Amino acid sequence: MDTMPSPIKYEREQRFRWYLQVDKYHKPVKETCRIFGISRKTYYKWRTRDYGKRGNIYAPAKNQPNLKLTYEVRLFIEKEKLKTNYGPLKMKLWVKRKLGLDLSTTIIYRYYRKKKLIRKPQKKLPWYEPMKSHLIVKNKGEGVQLDVKYVYEEGLRKYQFSVLDPFTEKHHFTVCLTKESKNAIIAFKRAERYFGFKILSVQTDNGSEFRGCFHDWLTKRNIPHYFIPKKSPYWNAQVERVHKTIDDEYYLNPYRVWKTPYEWLHYYNFERIHLTLNGLTPQEKLLQSVTLDC
C-alpha cells in the first residue's frame, strides 16, 4: 500500500530569504515564488506561521474608544498618590479638577490595589508612661533625642527624622517620604553609624512614629526608650533647637552657601563652634570625650 509523501519542510533560514526579497527588495510575491520554486500558497502558509496574521510590521495595541484610565492618566494618579496620599474620592475630585476627566471611585480604588498604592493604616498604639524627671546625661550615647520636622524638597512634603546626641551635640538626620515607625529605625541605624559610637538610650515624644515597631525594635535590643510628657516639646529642647538652627541657617536662609542639607550637616558637626560646648565643635567634643575615656 502506497503512503502519502510527507510535505516538504523548509528551513527557517531559507524561508526568511523569501521574506527578505519581498520586504527589503520589494519584489512581487509571484516573482519571489518563481525564483525559489515554491507556490504562492506555500509562501503565505509559512509567512502566517512565522509572523502571524498581523504580519511583521509592529502595530501598537489600540485603546478601547471609551477607555478613561489611559497611560497618561495612570501616571498622573500614581504621582499624585505618592505626593498627597489621597483616597479614591479625593483623587476623583483632583483628576476632575486637573484633567477634566470624570473617573469613578471604584476604578481608582482598583488601580490603587493593583499597583499596591494603598498604605496600610497604622493600628492604634498604646500610650507609654512618660518620664517624671529629666535624664542626667554623663556620657555620649545616653538620652539621644529623636524628633521629626516637615521639610519641602522638589515641591514635595517630606519628613526629616533628626537624631541628636545631647552630650556631644552631634546631629544626624534622614529625610523620608512618610512618617512611619519603620523610618525611625532607619534613621536610628544611620545616625549610629555616622556618630561612630553606640546609642545607649533614646528619648522621644509619644508620636506614632516612635511607638509601634520602633519601640518594639528598641526593646528587643535592650535599649531604654524614654517618652517625654505629652505636649511638652521643651523636654526635647536640644533637638528642637537644632531644628530651628537648620531652618535659620539652611532652609530659610536666602544667602546659604551649602547646596544640600547634608553639606550643612557636615558643617554643623565638624566646623560650627557651639557656645554650649565652650567653643568646640561636636566632633571636637567627641574626640575630647574619647581622650578622657582613655
mmCIF file of C-alpha atoms in Angstrom:
data_model
loop_
_atom_site.group_PDB
_atom_site.id
_atom_site.type_symbol
_atom_site.label_atom_id
_atom_site.label_comp_id
_atom_site.label_asym_id
_atom_site.label_seq_id
_atom_site.Cartn_x
_atom_site.Cartn_y
_atom_site.Cartn_z
ATOM 1 C CA MET A 1 0.000 0.000 0.000
ATOM 2 C CA ASP A 2 1.464 3.324 -1.074
ATOM 3 C CA THR A 3 1.810 6.033 1.582
ATOM 4 C CA MET A 4 1.277 9.736 1.057
ATOM 5 C CA PRO A 5 4.561 11.657 0.628
ATOM 6 C CA SER A 6 5.357 13.873 3.624
ATOM 7 C CA PRO A 7 5.108 17.633 2.954
ATOM 8 C CA ILE A 8 8.337 19.421 2.143
ATOM 9 C CA LYS A 9 9.861 21.214 5.149
ATOM 10 C CA TYR A 10 11.641 24.475 4.521
ATOM 11 C CA GLU A 11 14.335 25.588 6.958
ATOM 12 C CA ARG A 12 13.829 28.828 8.816
ATOM 13 C CA GLU A 13 16.842 30.465 7.177
ATOM 14 C CA GLN A 14 15.516 29.541 3.756
ATOM 15 C CA ARG A 15 12.049 30.891 4.486
ATOM 16 C CA PHE A 16 13.401 34.227 5.653
ATOM 17 C CA ARG A 17 15.235 34.609 2.358
ATOM 18 C CA TRP A 18 11.798 34.627 0.705
ATOM 19 C CA TYR A 19 10.520 37.325 3.060
ATOM 20 C CA LEU A 20 13.690 39.384 2.558
ATOM 21 C CA GLN A 21 13.046 39.603 -1.195
ATOM 22 C CA VAL A 22 9.524 40.889 -0.622
ATOM 23 C CA ASP A 23 10.073 43.165 2.421
ATOM 24 C CA LYS A 24 13.502 44.660 1.705
ATOM 25 C CA TYR A 25 13.898 44.450 -2.063
ATOM 26 C CA HIS A 26 10.180 44.933 -2.783
ATOM 27 C CA LYS A 27 9.879 42.100 -5.272
ATOM 28 C CA PRO A 28 6.378 40.804 -6.005
ATOM 29 C CA VAL A 29 5.380 37.612 -4.229
ATOM 30 C CA LYS A 30 4.729 35.958 -7.597
ATOM 31 C CA GLU A 31 8.282 36.626 -8.808
ATOM 32 C CA THR A 32 9.795 35.551 -5.468
ATOM 33 C CA CYS A 33 7.906 32.252 -5.622
ATOM 34 C CA ARG A 34 9.139 31.672 -9.183
ATOM 35 C CA ILE A 35 12.769 32.318 -8.158
ATOM 36 C CA PHE A 36 12.646 29.868 -5.225
ATOM 37 C CA GLY A 37 10.415 27.335 -6.952
ATOM 38 C CA ILE A 38 7.517 27.434 -4.498
ATOM 39 C CA SER A 39 3.833 28.155 -4.832
ATOM 40 C CA ARG A 40 2.188 31.293 -3.552
ATOM 41 C CA LYS A 41 0.086 29.111 -1.258
ATOM 42 C CA THR A 42 3.275 27.737 0.324
ATOM 43 C CA TYR A 43 4.696 31.233 0.735
ATOM 44 C CA TYR A 44 1.630 32.604 2.508
ATOM 45 C CA LYS A 45 1.226 29.465 4.636
ATOM 46 C CA TRP A 46 4.739 29.768 6.067
ATOM 47 C CA ARG A 47 4.577 33.537 6.409
ATOM 48 C CA THR A 48 1.439 33.226 8.504
ATOM 49 C CA ARG A 49 3.151 30.642 10.711
ATOM 50 C CA ASP A 50 6.265 32.773 11.150
ATOM 51 C CA TYR A 51 4.703 36.184 11.587
ATOM 52 C CA GLY A 52 1.067 35.560 12.380
ATOM 53 C CA LYS A 53 -1.847 37.172 10.654
ATOM 54 C CA ARG A 54 -0.686 40.685 11.579
ATOM 55 C CA GLY A 55 2.485 40.410 9.500
ATOM 56 C CA ASN A 56 5.944 41.535 10.573
ATOM 57 C CA ILE A 57 5.093 45.219 10.988
ATOM 58 C CA TYR A 58 4.691 46.382 14.608
ATOM 59 C CA ALA A 59 1.287 47.841 15.349
ATOM 60 C CA PRO A 60 0.761 49.129 18.898
ATOM 61 C CA ALA A 61 -2.309 47.913 20.724
ATOM 62 C CA LYS A 62 -5.145 50.366 20.409
ATOM 63 C CA ASN A 63 -7.051 51.644 23.411
ATOM 64 C CA GLN A 64 -10.735 50.990 23.683
ATOM 65 C CA PRO A 65 -12.634 54.028 22.430
ATOM 66 C CA ASN A 66 -14.261 54.610 25.848
ATOM 67 C CA LEU A 67 -11.132 53.964 27.944
ATOM 68 C CA LYS A 68 -10.602 56.715 30.540
ATOM 69 C CA LEU A 69 -7.692 55.267 32.506
ATOM 70 C CA THR A 70 -5.133 55.924 29.773
ATOM 71 C CA TYR A 71 -1.373 55.720 30.249
ATOM 72 C CA GLU A 72 -1.089 59.463 30.943
ATOM 73 C CA VAL A 73 -3.928 59.357 33.498
ATOM 74 C CA ARG A 74 -2.351 56.374 35.269
ATOM 75 C CA LEU A 75 0.969 58.209 35.531
ATOM 76 C CA PHE A 76 -0.807 61.261 36.952
ATOM 77 C CA ILE A 77 -2.671 59.183 39.561
ATOM 78 C CA GLU A 78 0.481 57.348 40.692
ATOM 79 C CA LYS A 79 2.458 60.575 41.037
ATOM 80 C CA GLU A 80 -0.291 62.382 42.950
ATOM 81 C CA LYS A 81 -0.973 59.378 45.192
ATOM 82 C CA LEU A 82 2.664 59.269 46.303
ATOM 83 C CA LYS A 83 2.663 63.027 46.813
ATOM 84 C CA THR A 84 -0.683 63.526 48.582
ATOM 85 C CA ASN A 85 -1.874 60.023 49.591
ATOM 86 C CA TYR A 86 -5.415 60.989 48.511
ATOM 87 C CA GLY A 87 -8.134 58.375 48.868
ATOM 88 C CA PRO A 88 -10.328 57.376 45.886
ATOM 89 C CA LEU A 89 -12.889 60.152 46.430
ATOM 90 C CA LYS A 90 -10.332 62.943 46.788
ATOM 91 C CA MET A 91 -8.388 61.592 43.819
ATOM 92 C CA LYS A 92 -11.592 61.556 41.744
ATOM 93 C CA LEU A 93 -12.118 65.257 42.520
ATOM 94 C CA TRP A 94 -8.442 66.043 41.890
ATOM 95 C CA VAL A 95 -8.448 64.298 38.494
ATOM 96 C CA LYS A 96 -11.651 66.149 37.612
ATOM 97 C CA ARG A 97 -10.057 69.484 38.512
ATOM 98 C CA LYS A 98 -6.670 68.927 36.857
ATOM 99 C CA LEU A 99 -7.549 66.784 33.824
ATOM 100 C CA GLY A 100 -11.246 67.471 33.342
ATOM 101 C CA LEU A 101 -11.915 63.731 33.479
ATOM 102 C CA ASP A 102 -14.686 62.094 35.486
ATOM 103 C CA LEU A 103 -13.497 58.759 36.908
ATOM 104 C CA SER A 104 -15.409 56.542 39.287
ATOM 105 C CA THR A 105 -14.010 55.905 42.763
ATOM 106 C CA THR A 106 -14.241 52.154 42.058
ATOM 107 C CA ILE A 107 -11.861 52.407 39.097
ATOM 108 C CA ILE A 108 -9.413 54.471 41.148
ATOM 109 C CA TYR A 109 -9.579 52.068 44.108
ATOM 110 C CA ARG A 110 -8.970 49.040 41.876
ATOM 111 C CA TYR A 111 -5.988 50.770 40.313
ATOM 112 C CA TYR A 112 -4.610 51.608 43.780
ATOM 113 C CA ARG A 113 -4.949 47.968 44.777
ATOM 114 C CA LYS A 114 -3.398 46.676 41.549
ATOM 115 C CA LYS A 115 -0.347 48.937 41.904
ATOM 116 C CA LYS A 116 -0.137 48.409 45.690
ATOM 117 C CA LEU A 117 -0.528 52.121 46.346
ATOM 118 C CA ILE A 118 -2.724 51.670 49.418
ATOM 119 C CA ARG A 119 -0.811 52.373 52.605
ATOM 120 C CA LYS A 120 -1.966 50.183 55.434
ATOM 121 C CA PRO A 121 -3.422 52.252 58.281
ATOM 122 C CA GLN A 122 -1.357 52.066 61.415
ATOM 123 C CA LYS A 123 -3.086 50.186 64.179
ATOM 124 C CA LYS A 124 -3.984 52.034 67.354
ATOM 125 C CA LEU A 125 -0.899 52.045 69.511
ATOM 126 C CA PRO A 126 -0.751 52.160 73.307
ATOM 127 C CA TRP A 127 0.467 55.225 75.189
ATOM 128 C CA TYR A 128 3.522 54.717 77.310
ATOM 129 C CA GLU A 129 4.279 56.031 80.766
ATOM 130 C CA PRO A 130 6.011 59.411 80.393
ATOM 131 C CA MET A 131 9.162 60.451 82.210
ATOM 132 C CA LYS A 132 8.773 62.024 85.641
ATOM 133 C CA SER A 133 12.106 63.836 85.685
ATOM 134 C CA HIS A 134 14.806 64.866 83.233
ATOM 135 C CA LEU A 135 17.590 62.458 82.338
ATOM 136 C CA ILE A 136 21.059 63.254 83.632
ATOM 137 C CA VAL A 137 23.393 62.653 80.697
ATOM 138 C CA LYS A 138 27.008 61.887 81.623
ATOM 139 C CA ASN A 139 28.357 60.112 78.536
ATOM 140 C CA LYS A 140 27.958 60.048 74.778
ATOM 141 C CA GLY A 141 25.078 57.908 73.523
ATOM 142 C CA GLU A 142 22.891 58.497 76.583
ATOM 143 C CA GLY A 143 19.438 60.060 76.229
ATOM 144 C CA VAL A 144 19.787 60.547 72.474
ATOM 145 C CA GLN A 145 16.876 62.720 71.331
ATOM 146 C CA LEU A 146 14.790 61.926 68.232
ATOM 147 C CA ASP A 147 12.207 64.156 66.597
ATOM 148 C CA VAL A 148 10.563 64.775 63.222
ATOM 149 C CA LYS A 149 10.126 68.016 61.292
ATOM 150 C CA TYR A 150 8.477 68.768 57.952
ATOM 151 C CA VAL A 151 10.677 69.812 55.046
ATOM 152 C CA TYR A 152 9.852 70.579 51.421
ATOM 153 C CA GLU A 153 12.096 69.235 48.682
ATOM 154 C CA GLU A 154 11.313 69.442 44.957
ATOM 155 C CA GLY A 155 7.772 70.549 45.765
ATOM 156 C CA LEU A 156 7.106 67.508 47.952
ATOM 157 C CA ARG A 157 6.385 67.500 51.660
ATOM 158 C CA LYS A 158 8.850 65.152 53.346
ATOM 159 C CA TYR A 159 9.793 64.200 56.885
ATOM 160 C CA GLN A 160 13.182 64.812 58.455
ATOM 161 C CA PHE A 161 13.963 62.316 61.221
ATOM 162 C CA SER A 162 16.518 64.083 63.414
ATOM 163 C CA VAL A 163 18.805 62.307 65.876
ATOM 164 C CA LEU A 164 20.876 64.352 68.341
ATOM 165 C CA ASP A 165 23.316 63.206 70.999
ATOM 166 C CA PRO A 166 22.949 65.695 73.897
ATOM 167 C CA PHE A 167 26.429 65.018 75.301
ATOM 168 C CA THR A 168 28.484 65.771 72.168
ATOM 169 C CA GLU A 169 25.665 67.584 70.302
ATOM 170 C CA LYS A 170 26.453 65.511 67.222
ATOM 171 C CA HIS A 171 23.477 65.618 64.904
ATOM 172 C CA HIS A 172 22.300 63.467 62.024
ATOM 173 C CA PHE A 173 19.066 63.319 60.066
ATOM 174 C CA THR A 174 17.363 61.191 57.438
ATOM 175 C CA VAL A 175 14.738 62.627 55.071
ATOM 176 C CA CYS A 176 11.875 60.208 54.303
ATOM 177 C CA LEU A 177 8.727 60.338 52.192
ATOM 178 C CA THR A 178 6.488 59.073 55.008
ATOM 179 C CA LYS A 179 6.337 59.470 58.778
ATOM 180 C CA GLU A 180 6.287 55.777 59.580
ATOM 181 C CA SER A 181 7.740 53.925 62.532
ATOM 182 C CA LYS A 182 9.988 51.847 60.274
ATOM 183 C CA ASN A 183 11.669 55.046 59.057
ATOM 184 C CA ALA A 184 12.602 55.888 62.649
ATOM 185 C CA ILE A 185 14.547 52.602 62.739
ATOM 186 C CA ILE A 186 16.358 53.547 59.520
ATOM 187 C CA ALA A 187 17.207 56.997 60.944
ATOM 188 C CA PHE A 188 18.490 55.404 64.183
ATOM 189 C CA LYS A 189 20.797 52.989 62.334
ATOM 190 C CA ARG A 190 22.201 55.658 60.024
ATOM 191 C CA ALA A 191 22.802 58.053 62.911
ATOM 192 C CA GLU A 192 24.627 55.406 64.946
ATOM 193 C CA ARG A 193 26.950 54.685 62.012
ATOM 194 C CA TYR A 194 27.504 58.408 61.465
ATOM 195 C CA PHE A 195 28.223 59.133 65.142
ATOM 196 C CA GLY A 196 30.751 56.342 65.446
ATOM 197 C CA PHE A 197 29.514 55.211 68.860
ATOM 198 C CA LYS A 198 26.660 53.139 70.257
ATOM 199 C CA ILE A 199 23.370 54.786 71.156
ATOM 200 C CA LEU A 200 22.688 53.588 74.700
ATOM 201 C CA SER A 201 19.240 55.100 75.362
ATOM 202 C CA VAL A 202 16.645 57.113 73.454
ATOM 203 C CA GLN A 203 14.293 59.949 74.363
ATOM 204 C CA THR A 204 11.304 60.844 72.152
ATOM 205 C CA ASP A 205 7.814 62.262 72.257
ATOM 206 C CA ASN A 206 4.765 59.985 72.121
ATOM 207 C CA GLY A 207 4.213 60.347 68.367
ATOM 208 C CA SER A 208 3.094 57.279 66.433
ATOM 209 C CA GLU A 209 6.381 57.244 64.501
ATOM 210 C CA PHE A 210 8.229 56.467 67.756
ATOM 211 C CA ARG A 211 5.826 53.852 69.048
ATOM 212 C CA GLY A 212 4.822 50.567 67.458
ATOM 213 C CA CYS A 213 7.617 48.732 65.648
ATOM 214 C CA PHE A 214 10.295 51.314 66.576
ATOM 215 C CA HIS A 215 9.654 50.890 70.307
ATOM 216 C CA ASP A 216 9.494 47.095 69.907
ATOM 217 C CA TRP A 217 12.757 47.150 67.943
ATOM 218 C CA LEU A 218 14.492 49.081 70.747
ATOM 219 C CA THR A 219 13.042 46.774 73.402
ATOM 220 C CA LYS A 220 14.394 43.668 71.643
ATOM 221 C CA ARG A 221 17.858 45.231 71.693
ATOM 222 C CA ASN A 222 17.613 46.235 75.377
ATOM 223 C CA ILE A 223 17.885 49.934 74.527
ATOM 224 C CA PRO A 224 15.898 52.015 77.069
ATOM 225 C CA HIS A 225 13.255 54.217 75.444
ATOM 226 C CA TYR A 226 12.048 57.231 77.442
ATOM 227 C CA PHE A 227 8.904 59.145 76.479
ATOM 228 C CA ILE A 228 8.588 62.819 77.378
ATOM 229 C CA PRO A 229 5.234 64.084 78.754
ATOM 230 C CA LYS A 230 2.517 64.993 76.262
ATOM 231 C CA LYS A 231 2.553 68.497 74.788
ATOM 232 C CA SER A 232 5.956 69.190 76.331
ATOM 233 C CA PRO A 233 8.414 69.698 73.453
ATOM 234 C CA TYR A 234 10.783 71.619 75.755
ATOM 235 C CA TRP A 235 11.754 68.255 77.278
ATOM 236 C CA ASN A 236 13.404 67.593 73.911
ATOM 237 C CA ALA A 237 14.871 71.090 73.883
ATOM 238 C CA GLN A 238 18.176 70.259 72.215
ATOM 239 C CA VAL A 239 16.768 68.510 69.150
ATOM 240 C CA GLU A 240 14.063 71.192 68.886
ATOM 241 C CA ARG A 241 16.816 73.818 68.959
ATOM 242 C CA VAL A 242 18.746 72.138 66.172
ATOM 243 C CA HIS A 243 15.566 72.216 64.071
ATOM 244 C CA LYS A 244 15.450 75.992 64.497
ATOM 245 C CA THR A 245 19.149 76.199 63.644
ATOM 246 C CA ILE A 246 18.797 74.317 60.352
ATOM 247 C CA ASP A 247 15.807 76.496 59.441
ATOM 248 C CA ASP A 248 17.724 79.713 60.182
ATOM 249 C CA GLU A 249 20.970 78.658 58.533
ATOM 250 C CA TYR A 250 19.764 76.497 55.631
ATOM 251 C CA TYR A 251 16.074 76.095 54.745
ATOM 252 C CA LEU A 252 15.042 79.743 55.321
ATOM 253 C CA ASN A 253 18.393 81.360 54.533
ATOM 254 C CA PRO A 254 18.410 83.054 51.091
ATOM 255 C CA TYR A 255 22.208 83.542 51.348
ATOM 256 C CA ARG A 256 23.117 79.962 52.240
ATOM 257 C CA VAL A 257 26.347 78.641 50.773
ATOM 258 C CA TRP A 258 25.541 74.922 51.077
ATOM 259 C CA LYS A 259 23.988 73.183 48.085
ATOM 260 C CA THR A 260 22.326 70.387 50.067
ATOM 261 C CA PRO A 261 21.197 69.956 53.685
ATOM 262 C CA TYR A 262 23.811 67.225 54.081
ATOM 263 C CA GLU A 263 26.569 69.732 53.275
ATOM 264 C CA TRP A 264 25.181 71.905 56.062
ATOM 265 C CA LEU A 265 25.118 68.842 58.348
ATOM 266 C CA HIS A 266 28.846 68.308 57.817
ATOM 267 C CA TYR A 267 29.455 71.986 58.593
ATOM 268 C CA TYR A 268 27.348 71.731 61.761
ATOM 269 C CA ASN A 269 29.255 68.730 63.136
ATOM 270 C CA PHE A 270 32.807 69.497 62.004
ATOM 271 C CA GLU A 271 33.169 73.279 61.584
ATOM 272 C CA ARG A 272 30.494 75.170 63.509
ATOM 273 C CA ILE A 273 31.523 76.060 67.079
ATOM 274 C CA HIS A 274 28.947 75.788 69.880
ATOM 275 C CA LEU A 275 28.812 78.026 72.932
ATOM 276 C CA THR A 276 27.213 75.192 74.899
ATOM 277 C CA LEU A 277 30.393 73.172 74.203
ATOM 278 C CA ASN A 278 32.669 76.061 75.267
ATOM 279 C CA GLY A 279 33.590 76.924 71.695
ATOM 280 C CA LEU A 280 34.151 73.370 70.484
ATOM 281 C CA THR A 281 32.571 71.650 67.503
ATOM 282 C CA PRO A 282 30.574 68.444 68.134
ATOM 283 C CA GLN A 283 33.368 66.406 66.541
ATOM 284 C CA GLU A 284 35.969 68.035 68.816
ATOM 285 C CA LYS A 285 33.760 67.316 71.816
ATOM 286 C CA LEU A 286 33.550 63.668 70.752
ATOM 287 C CA LEU A 287 37.327 63.393 70.378
ATOM 288 C CA GLN A 288 37.783 65.058 73.753
ATOM 289 C CA SER A 289 35.425 62.566 75.393
ATOM 290 C CA VAL A 290 37.297 59.667 73.791
ATOM 291 C CA THR A 291 40.601 61.038 75.144
ATOM 292 C CA LEU A 292 39.147 61.368 78.635
ATOM 293 C CA ASP A 293 37.805 57.812 78.482
ATOM 294 C CA CYS A 294 41.300 56.565 77.708
#
